XYZ file of C-alpha atoms in Angstrom:
150
model
C -7.474 94.764 131.362
C -11.072 95.384 130.763
C -12.202 94.536 127.685
C -14.686 96.746 125.811
C -17.359 95.013 123.770
C -17.405 96.322 120.669
C -21.219 95.853 118.664
C -21.731 96.566 114.708
C -22.468 100.311 115.097
C -18.910 100.307 117.101
C -16.995 98.820 114.292
C -18.948 100.674 111.866
C -17.984 103.944 113.319
C -14.259 102.885 113.561
C -13.723 101.626 110.325
C -14.700 104.988 108.994
C -12.793 106.750 111.332
C -10.103 104.572 110.638
C -10.471 106.233 106.181
C -10.935 109.520 107.689
C -10.571 110.474 110.859
C -11.391 114.206 110.255
C -15.443 113.421 109.140
C -17.705 115.499 110.556
C -20.419 114.019 113.080
C -23.230 115.166 110.965
C -21.558 113.066 107.868
C -21.212 110.273 109.850
C -24.731 110.329 111.376
C -25.679 110.302 107.976
C -23.518 107.575 106.569
C -24.964 105.129 109.492
C -28.295 106.484 109.506
C -28.211 107.515 113.111
C -28.300 110.957 114.722
C -25.301 113.207 115.560
C -26.359 113.294 119.179
C -26.146 109.184 119.560
C -22.539 109.494 117.441
C -21.371 112.224 119.989
C -22.543 109.543 122.619
C -20.966 106.761 120.820
C -17.713 108.879 120.379
C -17.155 109.706 124.297
C -17.860 106.402 125.097
C -15.337 105.053 122.841
C -12.991 107.828 124.338
C -13.688 107.571 127.549
C -13.029 103.513 127.344
C -9.477 103.910 125.551
C -10.854 102.125 122.818
C -9.498 105.675 120.561
C -6.402 107.003 121.847
C -6.239 109.467 119.501
C -6.148 110.513 116.223
C -3.633 110.266 113.843
C -2.146 111.029 110.452
C -1.308 108.036 108.306
C 2.297 108.673 106.991
C 3.271 107.269 103.916
C 6.583 106.456 105.167
C 8.664 106.003 101.604
C 7.016 109.301 100.553
C 9.282 110.546 103.349
C 12.163 108.598 102.675
C 12.102 106.203 105.333
C 11.869 102.511 103.218
C 14.303 100.083 104.627
C 11.867 98.503 107.350
C 13.236 96.128 109.082
C 12.468 93.906 112.475
C 15.138 93.109 115.172
C 15.085 90.809 117.945
C 17.044 91.191 120.508
C 18.164 89.225 123.990
C 19.325 90.724 126.616
C 21.137 90.286 129.907
C 17.822 89.809 132.459
C 18.968 91.830 135.146
C 19.766 94.960 132.244
C 16.892 94.208 130.411
C 15.390 97.491 131.893
C 18.151 99.837 131.261
C 18.390 98.570 127.822
C 14.769 99.025 126.945
C 15.516 102.621 128.442
C 17.803 103.100 125.790
C 15.960 101.472 123.016
C 12.917 103.635 123.246
C 15.113 106.831 123.404
C 16.502 105.563 119.448
C 14.524 107.359 116.935
C 15.187 104.697 114.429
C 13.145 102.557 116.592
C 9.314 103.026 115.643
C 8.102 100.455 117.446
C 9.187 97.930 120.451
C 7.337 94.889 121.851
C 8.053 93.226 125.314
C 7.981 89.445 123.633
C 7.684 85.445 124.744
C 10.239 82.810 123.855
C 14.127 82.851 123.278
C 14.528 86.799 122.370
C 13.045 90.067 124.736
C 12.021 91.911 122.899
C 10.779 92.937 118.971
C 12.000 96.082 117.615
C 10.372 97.926 114.146
C 13.193 100.109 112.861
C 12.493 102.695 109.910
C 15.499 104.288 107.878
C 16.612 105.733 104.552
C 19.087 103.102 103.534
C 20.650 99.863 104.298
C 23.916 101.616 105.510
C 21.697 103.453 107.761
C 20.048 100.276 109.057
C 23.802 98.757 109.538
C 25.149 101.795 111.278
C 21.685 101.036 113.592
C 22.128 97.643 113.910
C 25.841 98.227 115.221
C 24.555 100.622 117.905
C 22.023 97.755 118.896
C 24.577 95.122 119.085
C 27.083 97.448 121.115
C 24.397 98.552 123.646
C 25.704 97.628 127.083
C 23.098 94.718 128.449
C 22.514 93.045 124.604
C 23.522 90.033 124.250
C 22.539 88.686 120.539
C 20.497 90.367 117.927
C 18.580 88.448 114.659
C 17.762 90.712 111.931
C 14.751 90.758 109.109
C 14.485 93.316 106.421
C 11.019 93.693 104.773
C 11.333 93.175 101.300
C 7.373 94.308 100.764
C 4.159 94.372 103.140
C 1.508 91.720 102.240
C -0.708 92.845 104.563
C -1.255 96.094 107.769
C -4.329 96.001 108.838
C -5.478 99.039 110.601
C -9.672 98.576 110.793
C -11.779 96.487 113.480
C -14.377 93.561 111.572
């Protein structure tokens, strides 16, 4: 994996975009005391190098009822792990899947409306063919969620 060096201007651009991805190049240029052409070229380079993967809307999941968040660690039979992952990817309640080291094979971030719904999701996960065990942690509150670069 190639690493891309972010200079201070790149970092400032990215941090401003994290706050408002719809900001016009003209306004961004004024904020950073740079020309629009420079901003355009910087943005183009950041996109071409995969630093900027896309522009997204930051959704407040609590406001739309998905306020129960849990992290679930999965153990699986090694020979069935790929099949387990394929099934996990299909689950709409699973928002993130990480392949991890250690005792567990994968870490999942689950978002649902109620604890009862979470129980159903956990039952479904535990019954997936190839899953040998799960360990669940329910999020009580988010203390830090970083979205910008320093």
